[in-house]
Amino acid sequence: MKLLRFGPSGQEKPGLLDDNGVIRDLSAHVTDLAGEHLDRHALESLAKLDAASLPEVPADTRIGACVSGVGKFICIGLNYSDHAAETGSQVPPEPVIFNKWTSAICGPDDEVIIPRDSEKTDWEVELGVVIGKAGRYIDEADAMQHVAGFCVVNDVSEREFQLERSGTWDKGKGCDTFGPLGPWLVTPDEVPDPHQLDMWLEVDGKRYQDGNTRTMVYQIPFLISYLSRFMSLQPGDVISTGTPPGVGMGQQPPVYLKPGQRMRLGIEGLGEQHQTVVADQQG
Ligand code: ZN
């Protein structure tokens, strides 16, 4: 099942994408794709609905972030060995964890805003894992039972804020619009192996990232188990699992985003995002 949220920002309703690519309104059956509604049993009851009987939503409707009520937006750094190499880093002996502030979350096709004083805004296509069931000290063998679904994430990053301004990476990761999520939350039954998915990102039609989740260093069950030693995981939490090579920082010379440019990124079976880059009007 491909679940999504549609409508104006802040007023999104839940929906699903039917087998013909038509968006159907789910709001008579679930209030939002958040919290307890992400539980596997709740999602199974949605899957039993007759999609053709649900109201059709116009195709040009805005798509919002595919999950709501995100309590934590957790990212894994340097989780592809070839990406670590392009940034001049070693693969870390344990996963690097950092945060994106939840105010960074936006729809998959919303504009990405270059923040004030930024000269190094960069891209990162990533596989996002959405938690559906709470847990702490989760065994690796049980970890996938805690997953509501998967989505595309663009871990937009400001490299100077991230790396040259002292402290942790978080300054350069959580700016507004730096967290497009979606278009769809794809349930695990449609993703037989999340570690065999092609992923790509283009800027103005030039392909910079062309990877596959098979080269992830720390895989999803391990990451869920590992994170749950340090925090409880809650329904709606998003784990962004790292990016393959081809980020702007890794180009020779480095390439960064400019207003007017267009990003197109996607993951096999999880859909595509399309973002126009804009200057900050408050800048
Ligand atoms: Zn990242």
PDB file of C-alpha atoms and ligand atoms in Angstrom:
ATOM      1  CA  MET A   1       0.000   0.000   0.000  1.00  0.00           C
ATOM      2  CA  LYS A   2       1.169   3.476  -0.880  1.00  0.00           C
ATOM      3  CA  LEU A   3      -0.113   5.938   1.693  1.00  0.00           C
ATOM      4  CA  LEU A   4       0.206   9.699   1.371  1.00  0.00           C
ATOM      5  CA  ARG A   5      -1.037  12.994   2.708  1.00  0.00           C
ATOM      6  CA  PHE A   6      -2.560  15.593   0.404  1.00  0.00           C
ATOM      7  CA  GLY A   7      -3.808  19.156   0.588  1.00  0.00           C
ATOM      8  CA  PRO A   8      -2.463  22.555   1.652  1.00  0.00           C
ATOM      9  CA  SER A   9       0.477  22.665   4.073  1.00  0.00           C
ATOM     10  CA  GLY A  10      -0.738  22.132   7.618  1.00  0.00           C
ATOM     11  CA  GLN A  11      -4.172  20.919   6.477  1.00  0.00           C
ATOM     12  CA  GLU A  12      -3.202  17.642   4.830  1.00  0.00           C
ATOM     13  CA  LYS A  13      -5.608  14.718   4.757  1.00  0.00           C
ATOM     14  CA  PRO A  14      -4.657  11.047   4.574  1.00  0.00           C
ATOM     15  CA  GLY A  15      -4.938   9.223   1.286  1.00  0.00           C
ATOM     16  CA  LEU A  16      -3.679   6.314  -0.686  1.00  0.00           C
ATOM     17  CA  LEU A  17      -2.481   5.790  -4.212  1.00  0.00           C
ATOM     18  CA  ASP A  18      -4.571   3.129  -5.933  1.00  0.00           C
ATOM     19  CA  ASP A  19      -3.284   0.621  -8.480  1.00  0.00           C
ATOM     20  CA  ASN A  20      -4.137   3.024 -11.330  1.00  0.00           C
ATOM     21  CA  GLY A  21      -2.081   5.850  -9.812  1.00  0.00           C
ATOM     22  CA  VAL A  22      -5.179   7.733  -8.626  1.00  0.00           C
ATOM     23  CA  ILE A  23      -5.098   9.385  -5.202  1.00  0.00           C
ATOM     24  CA  ARG A  24      -8.016   8.312  -2.980  1.00  0.00           C
ATOM     25  CA  ASP A  25      -9.236  10.135   0.106  1.00  0.00           C
ATOM     26  CA  LEU A  26      -8.903   8.070   3.292  1.00  0.00           C
ATOM     27  CA  SER A  27     -10.096  10.747   5.702  1.00  0.00           C
ATOM     28  CA  ALA A  28     -13.407   8.962   6.416  1.00  0.00           C
ATOM     29  CA  HIS A  29     -11.405   6.005   7.712  1.00  0.00           C
ATOM     30  CA  VAL A  30      -8.383   7.472   9.494  1.00  0.00           C
ATOM     31  CA  THR A  31      -7.738  10.962  10.894  1.00  0.00           C
ATOM     32  CA  ASP A  32      -4.069  11.168   9.871  1.00  0.00           C
ATOM     33  CA  LEU A  33      -1.000   9.057   9.122  1.00  0.00           C
ATOM     34  CA  ALA A  34       0.421   9.533  12.591  1.00  0.00           C
ATOM     35  CA  GLY A  35       0.860   7.860  15.977  1.00  0.00           C
ATOM     36  CA  GLU A  36      -1.320   4.838  16.669  1.00  0.00           C
ATOM     37  CA  HIS A  37      -2.652   4.878  13.092  1.00  0.00           C
ATOM     38  CA  LEU A  38       0.793   3.706  11.932  1.00  0.00           C
ATOM     39  CA  ASP A  39       0.435   0.460  13.867  1.00  0.00           C
ATOM     40  CA  ARG A  40       0.646  -2.539  11.563  1.00  0.00           C
ATOM     41  CA  HIS A  41      -2.872  -3.738  12.447  1.00  0.00           C
ATOM     42  CA  ALA A  42      -4.317  -0.284  11.762  1.00  0.00           C
ATOM     43  CA  LEU A  43      -2.576  -0.229   8.380  1.00  0.00           C
ATOM     44  CA  GLU A  44      -3.840  -3.738   7.598  1.00  0.00           C
ATOM     45  CA  SER A  45      -7.421  -2.589   8.154  1.00  0.00           C
ATOM     46  CA  LEU A  46      -6.851   0.267   5.678  1.00  0.00           C
ATOM     47  CA  ALA A  47      -5.475  -2.228   3.171  1.00  0.00           C
ATOM     48  CA  LYS A  48      -8.789  -4.118   3.305  1.00  0.00           C
ATOM     49  CA  LEU A  49     -10.780  -1.101   2.059  1.00  0.00           C
ATOM     50  CA  ASP A  50     -12.028  -1.145  -1.519  1.00  0.00           C
ATOM     51  CA  ALA A  51      -9.884   1.637  -2.987  1.00  0.00           C
ATOM     52  CA  ALA A  52     -12.277   2.154  -5.921  1.00  0.00           C
ATOM     53  CA  SER A  53     -15.033   3.125  -3.477  1.00  0.00           C
ATOM     54  CA  LEU A  54     -12.984   5.939  -1.893  1.00  0.00           C
ATOM     55  CA  PRO A  55     -13.378   9.542  -3.138  1.00  0.00           C
ATOM     56  CA  GLU A  56     -10.978  10.473  -5.939  1.00  0.00           C
ATOM     57  CA  VAL A  57      -8.583  13.377  -5.345  1.00  0.00           C
ATOM     58  CA  PRO A  58      -7.575  15.651  -8.281  1.00  0.00           C
ATOM     59  CA  ALA A  59      -4.157  14.720  -9.656  1.00  0.00           C
ATOM     60  CA  ASP A  60      -2.786  18.277  -9.295  1.00  0.00           C
ATOM     61  CA  THR A  61      -3.380  18.357  -5.530  1.00  0.00           C
ATOM     62  CA  ARG A  62      -0.308  19.178  -3.447  1.00  0.00           C
ATOM     63  CA  ILE A  63       1.301  16.200  -1.718  1.00  0.00           C
ATOM     64  CA  GLY A  64       2.481  16.757   1.850  1.00  0.00           C
ATOM     65  CA  ALA A  65       4.998  14.844   3.953  1.00  0.00           C
ATOM     66  CA  CYS A  66       3.875  11.211   4.003  1.00  0.00           C
ATOM     67  CA  VAL A  67       3.792  10.988   7.802  1.00  0.00           C
ATOM     68  CA  SER A  68       2.574  13.417  10.465  1.00  0.00           C
ATOM     69  CA  GLY A  69       3.309  13.848  14.145  1.00  0.00           C
ATOM     70  CA  VAL A  70       6.990  13.044  13.685  1.00  0.00           C
ATOM     71  CA  GLY A  71       8.509  13.116  17.176  1.00  0.00           C
ATOM     72  CA  LYS A  72      12.073  12.402  16.124  1.00  0.00           C
ATOM     73  CA  PHE A  73      13.800  12.767  12.758  1.00  0.00           C
ATOM     74  CA  ILE A  74      16.937  10.716  13.237  1.00  0.00           C
ATOM     75  CA  CYS A  75      19.683  10.486  10.634  1.00  0.00           C
ATOM     76  CA  ILE A  76      22.561   8.081  10.169  1.00  0.00           C
ATOM     77  CA  GLY A  77      25.793   9.648   8.949  1.00  0.00           C
ATOM     78  CA  LEU A  78      28.427   8.106   6.665  1.00  0.00           C
ATOM     79  CA  ASN A  79      26.429   4.898   6.226  1.00  0.00           C
ATOM     80  CA  TYR A  80      27.647   4.184   2.690  1.00  0.00           C
ATOM     81  CA  SER A  81      31.322   3.357   2.499  1.00  0.00           C
ATOM     82  CA  ASP A  82      31.846   5.096  -0.868  1.00  0.00           C
ATOM     83  CA  HIS A  83      30.080   8.240   0.402  1.00  0.00           C
ATOM     84  CA  ALA A  84      32.310   8.259   3.481  1.00  0.00           C
ATOM     85  CA  ALA A  85      35.312   8.115   1.155  1.00  0.00           C
ATOM     86  CA  GLU A  86      34.132  11.066  -0.972  1.00  0.00           C
ATOM     87  CA  THR A  87      33.833  13.219   2.159  1.00  0.00           C
ATOM     88  CA  GLY A  88      37.332  12.199   3.266  1.00  0.00           C
ATOM     89  CA  SER A  89      35.969  10.218   6.229  1.00  0.00           C
ATOM     90  CA  GLN A  90      36.390   6.661   7.444  1.00  0.00           C
ATOM     91  CA  VAL A  91      33.394   4.375   7.895  1.00  0.00           C
ATOM     92  CA  PRO A  92      32.738   4.861  11.608  1.00  0.00           C
ATOM     93  CA  PRO A  93      33.145   1.870  13.968  1.00  0.00           C
ATOM     94  CA  GLU A  94      29.595   2.498  15.203  1.00  0.00           C
ATOM     95  CA  PRO A  95      26.780   4.395  13.450  1.00  0.00           C
ATOM     96  CA  VAL A  96      26.977   8.185  13.530  1.00  0.00           C
ATOM     97  CA  ILE A  97      23.624   9.571  14.723  1.00  0.00           C
ATOM     98  CA  PHE A  98      22.437  13.138  14.235  1.00  0.00           C
ATOM     99  CA  ASN A  99      19.130  14.990  14.092  1.00  0.00           C
ATOM    100  CA  LYS A 100      17.076  16.994  11.711  1.00  0.00           C
ATOM    101  CA  TRP A 101      14.651  19.290  13.534  1.00  0.00           C
ATOM    102  CA  THR A 102      11.073  18.286  12.794  1.00  0.00           C
ATOM    103  CA  SER A 103      10.326  21.844  11.600  1.00  0.00           C
ATOM    104  CA  ALA A 104      12.468  20.978   8.560  1.00  0.00           C
ATOM    105  CA  ILE A 105       9.842  18.507   7.326  1.00  0.00           C
ATOM    106  CA  CYS A 106       7.990  19.427   4.138  1.00  0.00           C
ATOM    107  CA  GLY A 107       6.244  17.837   1.186  1.00  0.00           C
ATOM    108  CA  PRO A 108       8.198  15.952  -1.481  1.00  0.00           C
ATOM    109  CA  ASP A 109       7.632  18.590  -4.162  1.00  0.00           C
ATOM    110  CA  ASP A 110       7.711  21.727  -2.009  1.00  0.00           C
ATOM    111  CA  GLU A 111      10.322  24.392  -2.678  1.00  0.00           C
ATOM    112  CA  VAL A 112      13.664  23.963  -0.879  1.00  0.00           C
ATOM    113  CA  ILE A 113      14.767  27.253   0.647  1.00  0.00           C
ATOM    114  CA  ILE A 114      18.457  28.185   0.731  1.00  0.00           C
ATOM    115  CA  PRO A 115      18.869  29.754   4.187  1.00  0.00           C
ATOM    116  CA  ARG A 116      20.303  33.212   4.825  1.00  0.00           C
ATOM    117  CA  ASP A 117      24.094  33.365   4.353  1.00  0.00           C
ATOM    118  CA  SER A 118      24.269  29.869   2.884  1.00  0.00           C
ATOM    119  CA  GLU A 119      26.738  29.154   0.106  1.00  0.00           C
ATOM    120  CA  LYS A 120      26.976  25.380   0.527  1.00  0.00           C
ATOM    121  CA  THR A 121      23.466  23.936   0.366  1.00  0.00           C
ATOM    122  CA  ASP A 122      23.731  20.322  -0.765  1.00  0.00           C
ATOM    123  CA  TRP A 123      21.568  17.248  -1.428  1.00  0.00           C
ATOM    124  CA  GLU A 124      21.410  13.648  -0.147  1.00  0.00           C
ATOM    125  CA  VAL A 125      18.915  11.052  -1.405  1.00  0.00           C
ATOM    126  CA  GLU A 126      18.142   8.585   1.399  1.00  0.00           C
ATOM    127  CA  LEU A 127      15.890   5.701   2.312  1.00  0.00           C
ATOM    128  CA  GLY A 128      13.617   6.738   5.187  1.00  0.00           C
ATOM    129  CA  VAL A 129      12.223   4.200   7.668  1.00  0.00           C
ATOM    130  CA  VAL A 130       9.049   5.197   9.523  1.00  0.00           C
ATOM    131  CA  ILE A 131       8.451   3.558  12.893  1.00  0.00           C
ATOM    132  CA  GLY A 132       4.967   2.125  13.483  1.00  0.00           C
ATOM    133  CA  LYS A 133       5.364   0.425  16.847  1.00  0.00           C
ATOM    134  CA  ALA A 134       7.064   1.756  19.955  1.00  0.00           C
ATOM    135  CA  GLY A 135       9.975  -0.016  21.544  1.00  0.00           C
ATOM    136  CA  ARG A 136      13.234   0.151  23.439  1.00  0.00           C
ATOM    137  CA  TYR A 137      16.031  -2.406  23.565  1.00  0.00           C
ATOM    138  CA  ILE A 138      14.590  -3.915  20.392  1.00  0.00           C
ATOM    139  CA  ASP A 139      16.222  -7.161  19.241  1.00  0.00           C
ATOM    140  CA  GLU A 140      17.565  -7.111  15.720  1.00  0.00           C
ATOM    141  CA  ALA A 141      15.428 -10.163  14.931  1.00  0.00           C
ATOM    142  CA  ASP A 142      12.256  -8.250  15.878  1.00  0.00           C
ATOM    143  CA  ALA A 143      13.252  -4.881  14.429  1.00  0.00           C
ATOM    144  CA  MET A 144      11.298  -5.046  11.174  1.00  0.00           C
ATOM    145  CA  GLN A 145       8.082  -5.579  13.162  1.00  0.00           C
ATOM    146  CA  HIS A 146       8.494  -1.968  14.303  1.00  0.00           C
ATOM    147  CA  VAL A 147       8.483  -0.548  10.767  1.00  0.00           C
ATOM    148  CA  ALA A 148       5.309   1.082   9.391  1.00  0.00           C
ATOM    149  CA  GLY A 149       6.868   1.698   6.002  1.00  0.00           C
ATOM    150  CA  PHE A 150       9.520   3.303   3.856  1.00  0.00           C
ATOM    151  CA  CYS A 151       9.812   6.615   2.028  1.00  0.00           C
ATOM    152  CA  VAL A 152      12.189   8.820   0.075  1.00  0.00           C
ATOM    153  CA  VAL A 153      14.027  11.490   2.086  1.00  0.00           C
ATOM    154  CA  ASN A 154      16.144  14.337   0.782  1.00  0.00           C
ATOM    155  CA  ASP A 155      18.565  15.025   3.642  1.00  0.00           C
ATOM    156  CA  VAL A 156      19.230  18.590   2.459  1.00  0.00           C
ATOM    157  CA  SER A 157      22.387  19.838   4.163  1.00  0.00           C
ATOM    158  CA  GLU A 158      24.256  23.129   4.505  1.00  0.00           C
ATOM    159  CA  ARG A 159      27.895  22.066   4.599  1.00  0.00           C
ATOM    160  CA  GLU A 160      29.377  25.194   6.111  1.00  0.00           C
ATOM    161  CA  PHE A 161      26.741  25.255   8.868  1.00  0.00           C
ATOM    162  CA  GLN A 162      27.291  21.512   9.343  1.00  0.00           C
ATOM    163  CA  LEU A 163      31.075  21.317   9.358  1.00  0.00           C
ATOM    164  CA  GLU A 164      32.659  24.753   9.814  1.00  0.00           C
ATOM    165  CA  ARG A 165      30.593  26.402  12.544  1.00  0.00           C
ATOM    166  CA  SER A 166      31.697  24.385  15.631  1.00  0.00           C
ATOM    167  CA  GLY A 167      29.801  21.653  17.399  1.00  0.00           C
ATOM    168  CA  THR A 168      27.682  18.884  15.978  1.00  0.00           C
ATOM    169  CA  TRP A 169      26.327  18.531  12.450  1.00  0.00           C
ATOM    170  CA  ASP A 170      22.817  19.589  13.436  1.00  0.00           C
ATOM    171  CA  LYS A 171      23.163  23.293  12.546  1.00  0.00           C
ATOM    172  CA  GLY A 172      23.427  22.367   8.899  1.00  0.00           C
ATOM    173  CA  LYS A 173      20.740  19.701   8.802  1.00  0.00           C
ATOM    174  CA  GLY A 174      17.550  21.113  10.264  1.00  0.00           C
ATOM    175  CA  CYS A 175      16.868  24.369   8.410  1.00  0.00           C
ATOM    176  CA  ASP A 176      13.277  24.858   7.241  1.00  0.00           C
ATOM    177  CA  THR A 177      12.462  22.735   4.129  1.00  0.00           C
ATOM    178  CA  PHE A 178      15.602  20.585   4.602  1.00  0.00           C
ATOM    179  CA  GLY A 179      13.459  17.469   5.169  1.00  0.00           C
ATOM    180  CA  PRO A 180      11.187  16.569   2.241  1.00  0.00           C
ATOM    181  CA  LEU A 181       9.424  13.259   3.055  1.00  0.00           C
ATOM    182  CA  GLY A 182       7.520  11.189   0.526  1.00  0.00           C
ATOM    183  CA  PRO A 183       5.659  11.151  -1.808  1.00  0.00           C
ATOM    184  CA  TRP A 184       4.433   7.886  -0.329  1.00  0.00           C
ATOM    185  CA  LEU A 185       4.751   5.863   2.813  1.00  0.00           C
ATOM    186  CA  VAL A 186       5.122   2.412   1.266  1.00  0.00           C
ATOM    187  CA  THR A 187       4.203  -0.480   3.540  1.00  0.00           C
ATOM    188  CA  PRO A 188       6.746  -3.304   3.977  1.00  0.00           C
ATOM    189  CA  ASP A 189       4.674  -5.850   2.029  1.00  0.00           C
ATOM    190  CA  GLU A 190       5.506  -3.831  -1.118  1.00  0.00           C
ATOM    191  CA  VAL A 191       9.222  -3.642  -0.283  1.00  0.00           C
ATOM    192  CA  PRO A 192      10.423  -7.240  -0.119  1.00  0.00           C
ATOM    193  CA  ASP A 193      14.061  -6.252   0.346  1.00  0.00           C
ATOM    194  CA  PRO A 194      14.800  -2.677   1.429  1.00  0.00           C
ATOM    195  CA  HIS A 195      18.506  -3.416   0.952  1.00  0.00           C
ATOM    196  CA  GLN A 196      18.170  -3.891  -2.824  1.00  0.00           C
ATOM    197  CA  LEU A 197      16.721  -0.582  -4.010  1.00  0.00           C
ATOM    198  CA  ASP A 198      18.134   1.688  -6.689  1.00  0.00           C
ATOM    199  CA  MET A 199      18.296   5.326  -5.638  1.00  0.00           C
ATOM    200  CA  TRP A 200      19.213   8.437  -7.601  1.00  0.00           C
ATOM    201  CA  LEU A 201      19.315  12.224  -7.542  1.00  0.00           C
ATOM    202  CA  GLU A 202      19.601  14.738 -10.385  1.00  0.00           C
ATOM    203  CA  VAL A 203      20.069  18.497 -10.409  1.00  0.00           C
ATOM    204  CA  ASP A 204      18.807  20.209 -13.582  1.00  0.00           C
ATOM    205  CA  GLY A 205      18.811  16.831 -15.317  1.00  0.00           C
ATOM    206  CA  LYS A 206      22.410  15.951 -14.415  1.00  0.00           C
ATOM    207  CA  ARG A 207      22.634  12.728 -12.437  1.00  0.00           C
ATOM    208  CA  TYR A 208      24.893  13.137  -9.417  1.00  0.00           C
ATOM    209  CA  GLN A 209      23.800  10.234  -7.214  1.00  0.00           C
ATOM    210  CA  ASP A 210      23.246   6.772  -8.675  1.00  0.00           C
ATOM    211  CA  GLY A 211      23.393   4.192  -5.915  1.00  0.00           C
ATOM    212  CA  ASN A 212      21.682   1.229  -4.353  1.00  0.00           C
ATOM    213  CA  THR A 213      20.757   0.502  -0.751  1.00  0.00           C
ATOM    214  CA  ARG A 214      22.773  -2.715  -0.962  1.00  0.00           C
ATOM    215  CA  THR A 215      25.927  -0.735  -0.177  1.00  0.00           C
ATOM    216  CA  MET A 216      24.566   0.495   3.153  1.00  0.00           C
ATOM    217  CA  VAL A 217      27.111  -0.276   5.889  1.00  0.00           C
ATOM    218  CA  TYR A 218      24.757  -0.664   8.871  1.00  0.00           C
ATOM    219  CA  GLN A 219      21.473  -2.181   7.731  1.00  0.00           C
ATOM    220  CA  ILE A 220      17.976  -1.364   8.941  1.00  0.00           C
ATOM    221  CA  PRO A 221      17.419  -4.081  11.591  1.00  0.00           C
ATOM    222  CA  PHE A 222      20.752  -3.269  13.169  1.00  0.00           C
ATOM    223  CA  LEU A 223      20.050   0.479  13.082  1.00  0.00           C
ATOM    224  CA  ILE A 224      16.641   0.096  14.769  1.00  0.00           C
ATOM    225  CA  SER A 225      18.119  -2.141  17.446  1.00  0.00           C
ATOM    226  CA  TYR A 226      21.114   0.152  17.906  1.00  0.00           C
ATOM    227  CA  LEU A 227      19.051   3.361  18.177  1.00  0.00           C
ATOM    228  CA  SER A 228      16.663   1.745  20.653  1.00  0.00           C
ATOM    229  CA  ARG A 229      19.518   1.306  23.119  1.00  0.00           C
ATOM    230  CA  PHE A 230      19.842   5.081  23.374  1.00  0.00           C
ATOM    231  CA  MET A 231      16.204   6.202  23.103  1.00  0.00           C
ATOM    232  CA  SER A 232      12.747   4.716  22.874  1.00  0.00           C
ATOM    233  CA  LEU A 233      11.449   4.660  19.335  1.00  0.00           C
ATOM    234  CA  GLN A 234       7.886   5.876  18.892  1.00  0.00           C
ATOM    235  CA  PRO A 235       5.292   5.621  16.110  1.00  0.00           C
ATOM    236  CA  GLY A 236       5.947   8.377  13.599  1.00  0.00           C
ATOM    237  CA  ASP A 237       9.673   8.593  14.255  1.00  0.00           C
ATOM    238  CA  VAL A 238      11.638   8.750  10.998  1.00  0.00           C
ATOM    239  CA  ILE A 239      15.088   7.211  10.545  1.00  0.00           C
ATOM    240  CA  SER A 240      16.967   8.437   7.485  1.00  0.00           C
ATOM    241  CA  THR A 241      19.550   5.784   6.754  1.00  0.00           C
ATOM    242  CA  GLY A 242      22.346   7.636   4.972  1.00  0.00           C
ATOM    243  CA  THR A 243      23.265   8.611   1.449  1.00  0.00           C
ATOM    244  CA  PRO A 244      25.250   6.980  -1.359  1.00  0.00           C
ATOM    245  CA  PRO A 245      28.063   8.885  -3.108  1.00  0.00           C
ATOM    246  CA  GLY A 246      27.544  11.850  -5.400  1.00  0.00           C
ATOM    247  CA  VAL A 247      26.738  14.710  -3.046  1.00  0.00           C
ATOM    248  CA  GLY A 248      27.757  18.232  -4.098  1.00  0.00           C
ATOM    249  CA  MET A 249      30.498  18.389  -1.480  1.00  0.00           C
ATOM    250  CA  GLY A 250      32.139  15.347  -3.065  1.00  0.00           C
ATOM    251  CA  GLN A 251      32.456  16.856  -6.574  1.00  0.00           C
ATOM    252  CA  GLN A 252      35.795  18.140  -7.883  1.00  0.00           C
ATOM    253  CA  PRO A 253      35.429  21.079  -7.412  1.00  0.00           C
ATOM    254  CA  PRO A 254      32.424  21.011  -5.049  1.00  0.00           C
ATOM    255  CA  VAL A 255      29.013  21.980  -6.482  1.00  0.00           C
ATOM    256  CA  TYR A 256      26.265  23.575  -4.401  1.00  0.00           C
ATOM    257  CA  LEU A 257      22.634  24.460  -5.048  1.00  0.00           C
ATOM    258  CA  LYS A 258      21.566  27.804  -6.492  1.00  0.00           C
ATOM    259  CA  PRO A 259      18.121  29.430  -6.647  1.00  0.00           C
ATOM    260  CA  GLY A 260      16.146  28.282  -9.668  1.00  0.00           C
ATOM    261  CA  GLN A 261      17.694  24.839  -9.857  1.00  0.00           C
ATOM    262  CA  ARG A 262      15.533  21.714  -9.863  1.00  0.00           C
ATOM    263  CA  MET A 263      16.196  18.523  -7.955  1.00  0.00           C
ATOM    264  CA  ARG A 264      14.678  15.203  -8.954  1.00  0.00           C
ATOM    265  CA  LEU A 265      15.318  12.217  -6.727  1.00  0.00           C
ATOM    266  CA  GLY A 266      13.807   8.828  -6.194  1.00  0.00           C
ATOM    267  CA  ILE A 267      14.082   5.307  -4.874  1.00  0.00           C
ATOM    268  CA  GLU A 268      12.908   2.193  -6.707  1.00  0.00           C
ATOM    269  CA  GLY A 269       9.275   1.498  -5.767  1.00  0.00           C
ATOM    270  CA  LEU A 270       9.014   4.486  -3.413  1.00  0.00           C
ATOM    271  CA  GLY A 271       8.337   7.274  -5.915  1.00  0.00           C
ATOM    272  CA  GLU A 272      10.072  10.518  -6.810  1.00  0.00           C
ATOM    273  CA  GLN A 273      10.496  13.975  -5.334  1.00  0.00           C
ATOM    274  CA  HIS A 274      10.814  17.188  -7.403  1.00  0.00           C
ATOM    275  CA  GLN A 275      12.003  20.364  -5.730  1.00  0.00           C
ATOM    276  CA  THR A 276      12.735  23.844  -6.991  1.00  0.00           C
ATOM    277  CA  VAL A 277      15.475  25.600  -5.039  1.00  0.00           C
ATOM    278  CA  VAL A 278      14.658  29.188  -3.979  1.00  0.00           C
ATOM    279  CA  ALA A 279      16.379  31.975  -2.086  1.00  0.00           C
ATOM    280  CA  ASP A 280      15.089  32.783   1.395  1.00  0.00           C
ATOM    281  CA  GLN A 281      12.677  35.694   0.992  1.00  0.00           C
ATOM    282  CA  GLN A 282      13.597  36.759   4.526  1.00  0.00           C
ATOM    283  CA  GLY A 283      17.272  36.648   3.529  1.00  0.00           C
TER     284      GLY A 283
HETATM  285 ZN    ZN B   1      22.309  12.162   5.239  1.00  0.00          ZN
END
